[in-house]
PDB file of C-alpha atoms in Angstrom:
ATOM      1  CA  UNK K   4      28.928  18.157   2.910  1.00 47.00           C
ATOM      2  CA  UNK K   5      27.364  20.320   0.472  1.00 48.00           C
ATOM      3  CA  UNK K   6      23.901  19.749  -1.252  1.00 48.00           C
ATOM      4  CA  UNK K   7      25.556  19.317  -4.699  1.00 48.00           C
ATOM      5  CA  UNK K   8      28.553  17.100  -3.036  1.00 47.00           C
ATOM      6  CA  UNK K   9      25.602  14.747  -1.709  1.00 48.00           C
ATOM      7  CA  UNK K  10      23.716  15.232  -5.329  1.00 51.00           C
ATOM      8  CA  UNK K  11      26.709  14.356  -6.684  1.00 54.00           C
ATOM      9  CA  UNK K  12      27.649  10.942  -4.330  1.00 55.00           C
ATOM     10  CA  UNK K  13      23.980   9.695  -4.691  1.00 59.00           C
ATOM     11  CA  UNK K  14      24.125  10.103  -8.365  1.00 67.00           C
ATOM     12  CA  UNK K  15      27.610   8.178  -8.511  1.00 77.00           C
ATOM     13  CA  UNK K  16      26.099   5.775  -5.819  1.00 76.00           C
ATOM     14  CA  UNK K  17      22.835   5.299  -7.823  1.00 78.00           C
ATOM     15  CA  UNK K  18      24.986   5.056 -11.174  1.00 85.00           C
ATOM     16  CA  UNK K  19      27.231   1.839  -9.450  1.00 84.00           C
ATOM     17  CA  UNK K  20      24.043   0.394  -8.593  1.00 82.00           C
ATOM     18  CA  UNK K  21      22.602   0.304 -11.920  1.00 86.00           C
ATOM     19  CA  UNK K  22      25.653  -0.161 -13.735  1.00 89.00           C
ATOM     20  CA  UNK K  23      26.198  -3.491 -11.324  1.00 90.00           C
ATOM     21  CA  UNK K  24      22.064  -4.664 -12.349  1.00 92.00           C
ATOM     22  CA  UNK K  25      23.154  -3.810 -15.889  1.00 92.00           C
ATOM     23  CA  UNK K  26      26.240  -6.314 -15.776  1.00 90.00           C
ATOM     24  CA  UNK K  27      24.149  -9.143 -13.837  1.00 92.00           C
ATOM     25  CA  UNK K  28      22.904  -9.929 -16.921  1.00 93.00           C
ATOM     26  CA  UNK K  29      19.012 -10.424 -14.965  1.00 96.00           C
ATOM     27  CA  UNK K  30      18.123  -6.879 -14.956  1.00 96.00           C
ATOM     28  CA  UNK K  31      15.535  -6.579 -18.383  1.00 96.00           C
ATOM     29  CA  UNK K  32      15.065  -2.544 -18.019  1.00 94.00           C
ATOM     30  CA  UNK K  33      11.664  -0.942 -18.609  1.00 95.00           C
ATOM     31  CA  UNK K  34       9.889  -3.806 -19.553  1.00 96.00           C
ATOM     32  CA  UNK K  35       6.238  -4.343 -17.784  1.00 96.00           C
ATOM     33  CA  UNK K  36       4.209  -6.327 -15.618  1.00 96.00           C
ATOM     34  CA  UNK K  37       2.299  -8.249 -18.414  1.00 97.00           C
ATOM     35  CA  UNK K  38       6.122  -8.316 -20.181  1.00 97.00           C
ATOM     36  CA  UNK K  39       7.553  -9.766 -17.458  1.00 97.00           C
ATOM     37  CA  UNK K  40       4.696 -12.272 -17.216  1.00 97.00           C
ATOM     38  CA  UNK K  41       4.702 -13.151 -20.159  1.00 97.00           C
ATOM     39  CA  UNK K  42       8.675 -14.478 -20.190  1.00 98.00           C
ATOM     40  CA  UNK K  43       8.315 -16.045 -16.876  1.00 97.00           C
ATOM     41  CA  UNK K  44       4.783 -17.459 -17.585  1.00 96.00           C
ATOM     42  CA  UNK K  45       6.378 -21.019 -19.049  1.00 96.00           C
ATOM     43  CA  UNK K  46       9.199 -21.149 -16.953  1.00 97.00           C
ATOM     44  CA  UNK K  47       9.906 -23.805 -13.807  1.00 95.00           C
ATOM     45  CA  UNK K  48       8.764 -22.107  -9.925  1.00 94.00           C
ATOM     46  CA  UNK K  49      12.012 -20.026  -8.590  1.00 94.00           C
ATOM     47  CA  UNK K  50      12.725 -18.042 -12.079  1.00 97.00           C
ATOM     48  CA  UNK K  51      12.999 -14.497 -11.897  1.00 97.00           C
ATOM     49  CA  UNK K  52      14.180 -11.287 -13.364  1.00 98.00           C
ATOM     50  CA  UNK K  53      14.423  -7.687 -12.024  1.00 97.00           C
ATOM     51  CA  UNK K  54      13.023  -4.743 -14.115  1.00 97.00           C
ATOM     52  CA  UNK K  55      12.107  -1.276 -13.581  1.00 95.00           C
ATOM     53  CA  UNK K  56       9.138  -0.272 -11.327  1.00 94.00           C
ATOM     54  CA  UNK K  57       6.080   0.686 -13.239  1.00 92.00           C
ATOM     55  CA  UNK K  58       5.468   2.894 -10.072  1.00 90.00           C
ATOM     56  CA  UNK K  59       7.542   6.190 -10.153  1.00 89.00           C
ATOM     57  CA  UNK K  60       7.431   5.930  -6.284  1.00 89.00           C
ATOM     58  CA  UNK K  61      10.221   2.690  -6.745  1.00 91.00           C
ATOM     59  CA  UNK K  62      12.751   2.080  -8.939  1.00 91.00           C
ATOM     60  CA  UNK K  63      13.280  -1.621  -9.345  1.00 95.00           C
ATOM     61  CA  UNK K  64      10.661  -4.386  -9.477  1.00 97.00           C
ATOM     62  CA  UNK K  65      11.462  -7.968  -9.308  1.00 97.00           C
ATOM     63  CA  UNK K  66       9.361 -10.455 -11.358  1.00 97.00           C
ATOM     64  CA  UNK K  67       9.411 -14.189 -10.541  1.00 96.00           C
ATOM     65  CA  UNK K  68       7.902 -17.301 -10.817  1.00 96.00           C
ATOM     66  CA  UNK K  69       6.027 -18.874  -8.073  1.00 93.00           C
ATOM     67  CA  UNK K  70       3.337 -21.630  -7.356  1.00 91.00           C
ATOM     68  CA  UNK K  71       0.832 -20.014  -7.978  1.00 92.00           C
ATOM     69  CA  UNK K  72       1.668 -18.123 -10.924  1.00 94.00           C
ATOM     70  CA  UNK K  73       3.957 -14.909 -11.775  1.00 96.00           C
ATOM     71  CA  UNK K  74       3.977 -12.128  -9.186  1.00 94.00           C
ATOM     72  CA  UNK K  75       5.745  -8.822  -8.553  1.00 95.00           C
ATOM     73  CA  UNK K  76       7.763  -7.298  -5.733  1.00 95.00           C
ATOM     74  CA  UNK K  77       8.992  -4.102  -5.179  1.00 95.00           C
ATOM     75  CA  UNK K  78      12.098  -3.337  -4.504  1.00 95.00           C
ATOM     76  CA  UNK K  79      12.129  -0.459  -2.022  1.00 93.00           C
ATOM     77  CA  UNK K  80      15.082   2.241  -1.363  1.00 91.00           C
ATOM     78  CA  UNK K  81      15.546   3.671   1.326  1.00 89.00           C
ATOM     79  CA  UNK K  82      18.389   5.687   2.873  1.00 88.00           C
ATOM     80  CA  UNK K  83      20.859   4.377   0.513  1.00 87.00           C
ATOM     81  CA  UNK K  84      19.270   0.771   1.103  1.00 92.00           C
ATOM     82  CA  UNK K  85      17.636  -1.555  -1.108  1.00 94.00           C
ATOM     83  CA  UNK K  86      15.067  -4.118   0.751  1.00 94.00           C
ATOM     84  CA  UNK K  87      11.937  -6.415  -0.836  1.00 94.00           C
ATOM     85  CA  UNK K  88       8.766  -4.692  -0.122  1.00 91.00           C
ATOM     86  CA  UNK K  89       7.141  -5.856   2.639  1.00 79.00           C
ATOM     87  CA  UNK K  90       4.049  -4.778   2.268  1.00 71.00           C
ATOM     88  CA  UNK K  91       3.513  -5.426  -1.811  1.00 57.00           C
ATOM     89  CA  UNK K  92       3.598  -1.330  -2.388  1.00 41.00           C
ATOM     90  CA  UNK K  93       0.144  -1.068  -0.407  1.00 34.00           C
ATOM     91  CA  UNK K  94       1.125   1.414   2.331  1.00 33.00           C
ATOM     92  CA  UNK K  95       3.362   4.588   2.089  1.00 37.00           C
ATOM     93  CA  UNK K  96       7.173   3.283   3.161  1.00 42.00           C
ATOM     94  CA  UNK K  97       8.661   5.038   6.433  1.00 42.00           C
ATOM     95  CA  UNK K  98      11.716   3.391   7.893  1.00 44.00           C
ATOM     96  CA  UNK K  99      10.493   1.718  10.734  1.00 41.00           C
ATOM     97  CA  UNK K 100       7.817  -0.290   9.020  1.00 42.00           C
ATOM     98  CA  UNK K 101      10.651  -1.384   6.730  1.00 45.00           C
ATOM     99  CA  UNK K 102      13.123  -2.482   9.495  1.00 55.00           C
ATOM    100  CA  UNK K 103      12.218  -6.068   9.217  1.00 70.00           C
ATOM    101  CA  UNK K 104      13.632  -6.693   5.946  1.00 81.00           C
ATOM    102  CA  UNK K 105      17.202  -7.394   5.428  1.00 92.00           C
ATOM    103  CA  UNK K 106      18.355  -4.291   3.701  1.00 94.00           C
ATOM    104  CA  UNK K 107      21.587  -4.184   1.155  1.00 93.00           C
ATOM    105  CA  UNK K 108      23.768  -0.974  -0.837  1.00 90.00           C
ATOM    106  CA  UNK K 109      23.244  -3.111  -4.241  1.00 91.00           C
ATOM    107  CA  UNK K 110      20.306  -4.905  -5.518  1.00 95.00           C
ATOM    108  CA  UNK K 111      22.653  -7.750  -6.811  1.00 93.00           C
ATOM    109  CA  UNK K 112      23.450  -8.351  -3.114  1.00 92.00           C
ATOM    110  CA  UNK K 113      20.010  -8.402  -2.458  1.00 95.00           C
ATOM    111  CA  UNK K 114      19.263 -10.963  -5.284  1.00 95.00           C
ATOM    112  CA  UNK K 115      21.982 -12.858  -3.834  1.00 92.00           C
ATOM    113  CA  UNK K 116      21.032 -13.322  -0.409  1.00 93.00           C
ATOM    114  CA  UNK K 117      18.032 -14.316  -1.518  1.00 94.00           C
ATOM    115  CA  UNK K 118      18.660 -17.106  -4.169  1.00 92.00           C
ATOM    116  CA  UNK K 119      21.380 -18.168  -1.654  1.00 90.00           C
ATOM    117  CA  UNK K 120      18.031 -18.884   1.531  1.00 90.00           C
ATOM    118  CA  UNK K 121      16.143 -20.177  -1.591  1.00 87.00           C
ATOM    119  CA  UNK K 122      18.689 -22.799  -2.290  1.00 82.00           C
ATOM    120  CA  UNK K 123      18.959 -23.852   1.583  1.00 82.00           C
ATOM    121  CA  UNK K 124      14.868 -24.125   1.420  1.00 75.00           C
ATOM    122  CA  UNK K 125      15.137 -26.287  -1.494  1.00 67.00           C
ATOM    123  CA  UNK K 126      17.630 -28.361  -0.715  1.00 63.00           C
ATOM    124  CA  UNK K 127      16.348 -28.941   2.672  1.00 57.00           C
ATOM    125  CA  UNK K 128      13.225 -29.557   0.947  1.00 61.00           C
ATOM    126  CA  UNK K 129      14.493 -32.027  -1.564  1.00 55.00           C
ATOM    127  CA  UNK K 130      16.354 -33.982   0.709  1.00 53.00           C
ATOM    128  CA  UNK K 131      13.354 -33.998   3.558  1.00 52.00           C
ATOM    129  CA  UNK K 132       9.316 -33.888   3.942  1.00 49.00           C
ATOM    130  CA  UNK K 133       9.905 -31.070   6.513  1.00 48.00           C
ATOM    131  CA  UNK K 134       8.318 -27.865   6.422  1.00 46.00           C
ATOM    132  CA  UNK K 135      10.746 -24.673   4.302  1.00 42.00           C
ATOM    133  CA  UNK K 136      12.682 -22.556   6.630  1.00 42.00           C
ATOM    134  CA  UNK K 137      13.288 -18.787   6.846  1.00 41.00           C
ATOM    135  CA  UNK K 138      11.133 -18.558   2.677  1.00 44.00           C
ATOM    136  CA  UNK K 139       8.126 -18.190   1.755  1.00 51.00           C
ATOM    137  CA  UNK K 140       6.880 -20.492  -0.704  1.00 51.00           C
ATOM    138  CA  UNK K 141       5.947 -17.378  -2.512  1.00 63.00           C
ATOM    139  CA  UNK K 142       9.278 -16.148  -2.603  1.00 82.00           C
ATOM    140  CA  UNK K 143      11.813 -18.469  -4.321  1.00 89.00           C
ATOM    141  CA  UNK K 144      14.920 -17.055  -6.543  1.00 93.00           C
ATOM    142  CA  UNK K 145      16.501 -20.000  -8.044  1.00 94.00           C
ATOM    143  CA  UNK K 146      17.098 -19.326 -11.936  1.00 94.00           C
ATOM    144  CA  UNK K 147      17.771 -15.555 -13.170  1.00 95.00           C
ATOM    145  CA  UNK K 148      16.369 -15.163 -16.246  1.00 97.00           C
ATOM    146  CA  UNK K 149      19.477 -13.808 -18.197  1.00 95.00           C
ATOM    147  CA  UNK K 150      18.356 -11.337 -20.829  1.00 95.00           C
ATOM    148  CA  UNK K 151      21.054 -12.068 -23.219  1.00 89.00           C
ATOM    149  CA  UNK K 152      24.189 -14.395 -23.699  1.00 87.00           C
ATOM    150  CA  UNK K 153      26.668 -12.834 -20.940  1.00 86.00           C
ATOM    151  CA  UNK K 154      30.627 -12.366 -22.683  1.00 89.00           C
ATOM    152  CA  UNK K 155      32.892 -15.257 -22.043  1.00 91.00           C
ATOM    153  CA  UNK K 156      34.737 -12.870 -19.692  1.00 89.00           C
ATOM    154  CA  UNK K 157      31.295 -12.730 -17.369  1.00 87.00           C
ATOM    155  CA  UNK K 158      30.827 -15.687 -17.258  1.00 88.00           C
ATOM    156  CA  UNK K 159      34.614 -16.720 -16.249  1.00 89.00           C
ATOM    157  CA  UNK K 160      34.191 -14.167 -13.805  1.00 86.00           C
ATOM    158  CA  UNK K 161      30.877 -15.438 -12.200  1.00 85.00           C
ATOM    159  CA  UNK K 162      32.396 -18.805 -11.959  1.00 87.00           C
ATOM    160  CA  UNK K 163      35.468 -17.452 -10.322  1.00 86.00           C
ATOM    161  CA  UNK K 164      33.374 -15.961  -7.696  1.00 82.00           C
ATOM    162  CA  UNK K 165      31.680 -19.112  -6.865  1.00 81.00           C
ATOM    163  CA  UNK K 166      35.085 -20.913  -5.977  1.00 82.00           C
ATOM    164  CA  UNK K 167      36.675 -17.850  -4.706  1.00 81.00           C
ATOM    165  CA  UNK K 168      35.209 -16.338  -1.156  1.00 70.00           C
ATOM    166  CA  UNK K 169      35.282 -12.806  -0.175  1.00 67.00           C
ATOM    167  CA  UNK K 170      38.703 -10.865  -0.797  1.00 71.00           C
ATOM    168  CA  UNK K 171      40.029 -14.572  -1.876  1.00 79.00           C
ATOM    169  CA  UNK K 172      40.806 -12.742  -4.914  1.00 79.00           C
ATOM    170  CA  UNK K 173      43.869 -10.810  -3.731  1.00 80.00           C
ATOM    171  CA  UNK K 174      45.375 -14.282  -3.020  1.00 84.00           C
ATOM    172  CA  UNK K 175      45.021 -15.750  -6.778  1.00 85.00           C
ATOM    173  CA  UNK K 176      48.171 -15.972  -8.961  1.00 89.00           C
ATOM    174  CA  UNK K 177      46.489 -13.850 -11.568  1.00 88.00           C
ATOM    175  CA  UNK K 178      47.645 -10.013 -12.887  1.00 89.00           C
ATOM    176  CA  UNK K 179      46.786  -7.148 -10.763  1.00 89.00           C
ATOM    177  CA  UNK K 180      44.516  -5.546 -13.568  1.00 90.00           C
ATOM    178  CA  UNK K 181      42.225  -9.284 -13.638  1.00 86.00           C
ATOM    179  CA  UNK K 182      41.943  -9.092 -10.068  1.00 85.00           C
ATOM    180  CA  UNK K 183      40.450  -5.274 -10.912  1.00 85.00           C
ATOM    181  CA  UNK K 184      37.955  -7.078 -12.976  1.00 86.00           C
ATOM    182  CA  UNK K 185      36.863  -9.596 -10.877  1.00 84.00           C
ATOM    183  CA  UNK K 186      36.334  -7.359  -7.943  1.00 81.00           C
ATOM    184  CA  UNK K 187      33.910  -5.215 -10.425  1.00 82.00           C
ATOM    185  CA  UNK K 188      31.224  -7.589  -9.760  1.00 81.00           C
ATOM    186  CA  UNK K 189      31.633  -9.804  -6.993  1.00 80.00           C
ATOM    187  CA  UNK K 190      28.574 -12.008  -7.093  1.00 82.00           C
ATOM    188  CA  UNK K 191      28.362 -15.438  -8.705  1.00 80.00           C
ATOM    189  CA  UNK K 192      24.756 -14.880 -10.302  1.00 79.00           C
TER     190      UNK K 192
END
């Protein structure tokens, strides 16, 4: 493949990324750290949002609320891969010290997977005295912080994806241009 042809498919790659951020309704832009602090300051442990990295180095930061207060994560890139920082931005990145982390083509996915072990932890937590599994206390995603109102049609959409699993889609009675839709964003945050 040519060096424009890869330009080109990392740019499209990069756009489908951002474009999916854009539609989660949690992604807040180029706001900053003392922004982000701000709008999470008064909200309940496990709120978050995901902005743009202060730090040219990174593109995405995500901004959440914790025990202790509001903190910040980078989210790191990295051969096509988006993974939590793992070392809060304080050492250059190389891939092997970045191999622990679960890594995933879309932040959303990332997101995700995290609320989804932040749920387990708190249910497990709520229903026991035992210690939390797998989190960190530090790291809890439980409420997006939705920028605005998402349309009717997201929000249909995000609720069909938390009843339907995987290409369950294909097997609803629906038109073949609503099944386009839902598969646009697959995620139920």
């Amino acid at each position: 493949m040519s060096t424009s042809a890869q330009s080109s498919s990392h740019s499209s790659y990069f756009d489908t990324a951002v474009a999916t951020l854009q539609t989660s309704g949690f992604y807040w832009g180029p706001i900053t750290a003392n922004q982000s602090k701000t709008l999470l300051m008064h909200k309940r442990v496990g709120a978050f949002l995901v902005r743009a990295s202060s730090d040219p180095k990174h593109l995405f930061t995500l901004s959440l609320k914790t025990e202790v207060g509001v903190t910040n994560i980078r989210i790191v890139m990295c051969d096509g891969k988006f993974s939590l920082d793992q070392n809060n931005g304080t050492i250059t990145r190389t891939r092997a010290n970045q191999q622990g982390s679960p890594r995933f083509d879309c932040v959303v996915k990332l997101v995700f997977y995290y609320m989804l072990l932040s749920w387990r932890t708190f249910r497990h937590n709520s229903s026991s005295t035992g210690t939390r599994d797998r989190v960190s206390p530090h790291l809890s995603l439980l409420w997006p912080l939705y920028k605005e109102l998402s349309s009717l049609q997201h929000l249909c959409r995000r609720t069909l994806n938390r009843h339907v699993i995987g290409d369950g889609v294909h097997r609803l009675p629906i038109p073949a241009k609503l099944k386009v839709f839902l598969k646009r964003y697959q995620y139920p945050v």
